[in-house]
Structures are given as C-alpha cells and as structure tokens.
Amino acid sequence: MSFLTEIWAFFRERKKYWLVPIFLMIALLGGLVVYTQGSAVTPLIYTLF
C-alpha cells in the first residue's frame, strides 16, 4: 500500500495528474488478463488486442 501512496505523492508534487488515467488503464488491463487466464473468455480478449 505504501507504493500507491508514494505514487500519489509523486503525482501531487510534480503536477503529473494526466498520468493517473494511464496507470489506471494499465492496471485494469493487467487485472483483466490475470482474471481471464485459463477461462473461456480468453479467445475474446486476444481478438480485441
């Protein structure tokens, strides 16, 4: 959890708020890949990318 607080402190200090949506999308896509690993939805995910 300290990693997230350090990242947020970096965003606030450097005024890099535009990076927040990029990190959120990367985290969501990573979670989607982990969640669908070994399931029937996997071929659908691969066709999207």
PDB file of N, CA and C in Angstrom:
ATOM      1  N   MET A   1       0.815  -1.183   0.000  1.00  0.00           N
ATOM      2  CA  MET A   1       0.000   0.000   0.000  1.00  0.00           C
ATOM      3  C   MET A   1       0.869   1.260   0.000  1.00  0.00           C
ATOM      4  N   SER A   2       2.054   1.175   0.555  1.00  0.00           N
ATOM      5  CA  SER A   2       2.926   2.349   0.583  1.00  0.00           C
ATOM      6  C   SER A   2       3.358   2.743  -0.831  1.00  0.00           C
ATOM      7  N   PHE A   3       3.407   1.761  -1.726  1.00  0.00           N
ATOM      8  CA  PHE A   3       3.741   2.057  -3.118  1.00  0.00           C
ATOM      9  C   PHE A   3       2.722   3.018  -3.724  1.00  0.00           C
ATOM     10  N   LEU A   4       1.450   2.779  -3.463  1.00  0.00           N
ATOM     11  CA  LEU A   4       0.407   3.656  -4.001  1.00  0.00           C
ATOM     12  C   LEU A   4       0.482   5.055  -3.407  1.00  0.00           C
ATOM     13  N   THR A   5       0.787   5.144  -2.126  1.00  0.00           N
ATOM     14  CA  THR A   5       0.905   6.470  -1.521  1.00  0.00           C
ATOM     15  C   THR A   5       2.115   7.219  -2.075  1.00  0.00           C
ATOM     16  N   GLU A   6       3.201   6.511  -2.358  1.00  0.00           N
ATOM     17  CA  GLU A   6       4.365   7.160  -2.953  1.00  0.00           C
ATOM     18  C   GLU A   6       4.071   7.631  -4.375  1.00  0.00           C
ATOM     19  N   ILE A   7       3.355   6.821  -5.136  1.00  0.00           N
ATOM     20  CA  ILE A   7       2.976   7.217  -6.492  1.00  0.00           C
ATOM     21  C   ILE A   7       2.083   8.451  -6.439  1.00  0.00           C
ATOM     22  N   TRP A   8       1.110   8.461  -5.540  1.00  0.00           N
ATOM     23  CA  TRP A   8       0.207   9.605  -5.437  1.00  0.00           C
ATOM     24  C   TRP A   8       0.975  10.861  -5.003  1.00  0.00           C
ATOM     25  N   ALA A   9       1.929  10.716  -4.093  1.00  0.00           N
ATOM     26  CA  ALA A   9       2.746  11.852  -3.668  1.00  0.00           C
ATOM     27  C   ALA A   9       3.568  12.389  -4.845  1.00  0.00           C
ATOM     28  N   PHE A  10       4.061  11.489  -5.674  1.00  0.00           N
ATOM     29  CA  PHE A  10       4.798  11.912  -6.868  1.00  0.00           C
ATOM     30  C   PHE A  10       3.903  12.712  -7.803  1.00  0.00           C
ATOM     31  N   PHE A  11       2.679  12.224  -8.031  1.00  0.00           N
ATOM     32  CA  PHE A  11       1.747  12.939  -8.909  1.00  0.00           C
ATOM     33  C   PHE A  11       1.445  14.336  -8.363  1.00  0.00           C
ATOM     34  N   ARG A  12       1.208  14.441  -7.067  1.00  0.00           N
ATOM     35  CA  ARG A  12       0.881  15.734  -6.465  1.00  0.00           C
ATOM     36  C   ARG A  12       2.058  16.701  -6.516  1.00  0.00           C
ATOM     37  N   GLU A  13       3.245  16.198  -6.199  1.00  0.00           N
ATOM     38  CA  GLU A  13       4.411  17.068  -6.133  1.00  0.00           C
ATOM     39  C   GLU A  13       4.824  17.578  -7.512  1.00  0.00           C
ATOM     40  N   ARG A  14       4.790  16.691  -8.501  1.00  0.00           N
ATOM     41  CA  ARG A  14       5.245  17.051  -9.842  1.00  0.00           C
ATOM     42  C   ARG A  14       4.119  17.550 -10.751  1.00  0.00           C
ATOM     43  N   LYS A  15       2.896  17.577 -10.248  1.00  0.00           N
ATOM     44  CA  LYS A  15       1.715  18.016 -11.022  1.00  0.00           C
ATOM     45  C   LYS A  15       1.542  17.175 -12.293  1.00  0.00           C
ATOM     46  N   LYS A  16       1.663  15.874 -12.155  1.00  0.00           N
ATOM     47  CA  LYS A  16       1.529  14.951 -13.279  1.00  0.00           C
ATOM     48  C   LYS A  16       0.201  14.196 -13.206  1.00  0.00           C
ATOM     49  N   TYR A  17      -0.882  14.921 -13.002  1.00  0.00           N
ATOM     50  CA  TYR A  17      -2.187  14.288 -12.859  1.00  0.00           C
ATOM     51  C   TYR A  17      -2.645  13.606 -14.139  1.00  0.00           C
ATOM     52  N   TRP A  18      -2.112  13.998 -15.281  1.00  0.00           N
ATOM     53  CA  TRP A  18      -2.512  13.385 -16.541  1.00  0.00           C
ATOM     54  C   TRP A  18      -2.022  11.942 -16.646  1.00  0.00           C
ATOM     55  N   LEU A  19      -1.088  11.528 -15.794  1.00  0.00           N
ATOM     56  CA  LEU A  19      -0.606  10.147 -15.817  1.00  0.00           C
ATOM     57  C   LEU A  19      -1.548   9.184 -15.089  1.00  0.00           C
ATOM     58  N   VAL A  20      -2.431   9.696 -14.252  1.00  0.00           N
ATOM     59  CA  VAL A  20      -3.319   8.843 -13.464  1.00  0.00           C
ATOM     60  C   VAL A  20      -4.196   7.962 -14.355  1.00  0.00           C
ATOM     61  N   PRO A  21      -4.869   8.473 -15.386  1.00  0.00           N
ATOM     62  CA  PRO A  21      -5.681   7.593 -16.230  1.00  0.00           C
ATOM     63  C   PRO A  21      -4.864   6.517 -16.956  1.00  0.00           C
ATOM     64  N   ILE A  22      -3.638   6.848 -17.312  1.00  0.00           N
ATOM     65  CA  ILE A  22      -2.778   5.858 -17.977  1.00  0.00           C
ATOM     66  C   ILE A  22      -2.475   4.708 -17.027  1.00  0.00           C
ATOM     67  N   PHE A  23      -2.100   5.030 -15.794  1.00  0.00           N
ATOM     68  CA  PHE A  23      -1.818   3.976 -14.821  1.00  0.00           C
ATOM     69  C   PHE A  23      -3.060   3.165 -14.496  1.00  0.00           C
ATOM     70  N   LEU A  24      -4.217   3.812 -14.435  1.00  0.00           N
ATOM     71  CA  LEU A  24      -5.449   3.075 -14.158  1.00  0.00           C
ATOM     72  C   LEU A  24      -5.783   2.097 -15.287  1.00  0.00           C
ATOM     73  N   MET A  25      -5.623   2.529 -16.521  1.00  0.00           N
ATOM     74  CA  MET A  25      -5.914   1.643 -17.648  1.00  0.00           C
ATOM     75  C   MET A  25      -4.943   0.470 -17.696  1.00  0.00           C
ATOM     76  N   ILE A  26      -3.682   0.715 -17.420  1.00  0.00           N
ATOM     77  CA  ILE A  26      -2.701  -0.377 -17.388  1.00  0.00           C
ATOM     78  C   ILE A  26      -3.060  -1.374 -16.288  1.00  0.00           C
ATOM     79  N   ALA A  27      -3.464  -0.870 -15.128  1.00  0.00           N
ATOM     80  CA  ALA A  27      -3.844  -1.757 -14.023  1.00  0.00           C
ATOM     81  C   ALA A  27      -5.098  -2.554 -14.368  1.00  0.00           C
ATOM     82  N   LEU A  28      -6.082  -1.910 -14.997  1.00  0.00           N
ATOM     83  CA  LEU A  28      -7.309  -2.623 -15.375  1.00  0.00           C
ATOM     84  C   LEU A  28      -7.034  -3.692 -16.424  1.00  0.00           C
ATOM     85  N   LEU A  29      -6.225  -3.379 -17.414  1.00  0.00           N
ATOM     86  CA  LEU A  29      -5.897  -4.382 -18.432  1.00  0.00           C
ATOM     87  C   LEU A  29      -5.095  -5.535 -17.836  1.00  0.00           C
ATOM     88  N   GLY A  30      -4.184  -5.229 -16.933  1.00  0.00           N
ATOM     89  CA  GLY A  30      -3.429  -6.279 -16.255  1.00  0.00           C
ATOM     90  C   GLY A  30      -4.331  -7.172 -15.422  1.00  0.00           C
ATOM     91  N   GLY A  31      -5.271  -6.562 -14.710  1.00  0.00           N
ATOM     92  CA  GLY A  31      -6.240  -7.340 -13.931  1.00  0.00           C
ATOM     93  C   GLY A  31      -7.127  -8.188 -14.812  1.00  0.00           C
ATOM     94  N   LEU A  32      -7.503  -7.656 -15.969  1.00  0.00           N
ATOM     95  CA  LEU A  32      -8.324  -8.417 -16.912  1.00  0.00           C
ATOM     96  C   LEU A  32      -7.581  -9.634 -17.433  1.00  0.00           C
ATOM     97  N   VAL A  33      -6.316  -9.471 -17.745  1.00  0.00           N
ATOM     98  CA  VAL A  33      -5.510 -10.596 -18.228  1.00  0.00           C
ATOM     99  C   VAL A  33      -5.371 -11.659 -17.149  1.00  0.00           C
ATOM    100  N   VAL A  34      -5.120 -11.244 -15.915  1.00  0.00           N
ATOM    101  CA  VAL A  34      -4.977 -12.207 -14.810  1.00  0.00           C
ATOM    102  C   VAL A  34      -6.305 -12.907 -14.541  1.00  0.00           C
ATOM    103  N   TYR A  35      -7.403 -12.159 -14.580  1.00  0.00           N
ATOM    104  CA  TYR A  35      -8.726 -12.725 -14.290  1.00  0.00           C
ATOM    105  C   TYR A  35      -9.160 -13.727 -15.349  1.00  0.00           C
ATOM    106  N   THR A  36      -8.884 -13.441 -16.611  1.00  0.00           N
ATOM    107  CA  THR A  36      -9.368 -14.300 -17.683  1.00  0.00           C
ATOM    108  C   THR A  36      -8.386 -15.407 -18.057  1.00  0.00           C
ATOM    109  N   GLN A  37      -7.268 -15.495 -17.383  1.00  0.00           N
ATOM    110  CA  GLN A  37      -6.293 -16.537 -17.696  1.00  0.00           C
ATOM    111  C   GLN A  37      -6.899 -17.910 -17.414  1.00  0.00           C
ATOM    112  N   GLY A  38      -6.965 -18.713 -18.440  1.00  0.00           N
ATOM    113  CA  GLY A  38      -7.485 -20.059 -18.294  1.00  0.00           C
ATOM    114  C   GLY A  38      -8.993 -20.146 -18.341  1.00  0.00           C
ATOM    115  N   SER A  39      -9.669 -19.124 -18.798  1.00  0.00           N
ATOM    116  CA  SER A  39     -11.124 -19.188 -18.867  1.00  0.00           C
ATOM    117  C   SER A  39     -11.579 -19.212 -20.315  1.00  0.00           C
ATOM    118  N   ALA A  40     -12.883 -19.334 -20.510  1.00  0.00           N
ATOM    119  CA  ALA A  40     -13.449 -19.390 -21.858  1.00  0.00           C
ATOM    120  C   ALA A  40     -13.468 -18.020 -22.520  1.00  0.00           C
ATOM    121  N   VAL A  41     -13.228 -16.960 -21.768  1.00  0.00           N
ATOM    122  CA  VAL A  41     -13.265 -15.605 -22.313  1.00  0.00           C
ATOM    123  C   VAL A  41     -11.930 -15.236 -22.968  1.00  0.00           C
ATOM    124  N   THR A  42     -10.898 -16.015 -22.735  1.00  0.00           N
ATOM    125  CA  THR A  42      -9.565 -15.694 -23.229  1.00  0.00           C
ATOM    126  C   THR A  42      -9.514 -15.461 -24.734  1.00  0.00           C
ATOM    127  N   PRO A  43     -10.123 -16.309 -25.589  1.00  0.00           N
ATOM    128  CA  PRO A  43     -10.062 -16.027 -27.030  1.00  0.00           C
ATOM    129  C   PRO A  43     -10.688 -14.684 -27.402  1.00  0.00           C
ATOM    130  N   LEU A  44     -11.714 -14.257 -26.696  1.00  0.00           N
ATOM    131  CA  LEU A  44     -12.323 -12.957 -26.974  1.00  0.00           C
ATOM    132  C   LEU A  44     -11.360 -11.831 -26.640  1.00  0.00           C
ATOM    133  N   ILE A  45     -10.650 -11.947 -25.529  1.00  0.00           N
ATOM    134  CA  ILE A  45      -9.698 -10.913 -25.129  1.00  0.00           C
ATOM    135  C   ILE A  45      -8.581 -10.818 -26.142  1.00  0.00           C
ATOM    136  N   TYR A  46      -8.081 -11.952 -26.630  1.00  0.00           N
ATOM    137  CA  TYR A  46      -6.988 -11.925 -27.597  1.00  0.00           C
ATOM    138  C   TYR A  46      -7.413 -11.301 -28.908  1.00  0.00           C
ATOM    139  N   THR A  47      -8.664 -11.449 -29.310  1.00  0.00           N
ATOM    140  CA  THR A  47      -9.093 -10.829 -30.563  1.00  0.00           C
ATOM    141  C   THR A  47      -9.212  -9.314 -30.426  1.00  0.00           C
ATOM    142  N   LEU A  48      -9.447  -8.818 -29.213  1.00  0.00           N
ATOM    143  CA  LEU A  48      -9.528  -7.377 -29.017  1.00  0.00           C
ATOM    144  C   LEU A  48      -8.175  -6.699 -29.205  1.00  0.00           C
ATOM    145  N   PHE A  49      -7.108  -7.409 -28.888  1.00  0.00           N
ATOM    146  CA  PHE A  49      -5.788  -6.822 -28.996  1.00  0.00           C
ATOM    147  C   PHE A  49      -5.047  -7.434 -30.141  1.00  0.00           C
TER     148      PHE A  49
END
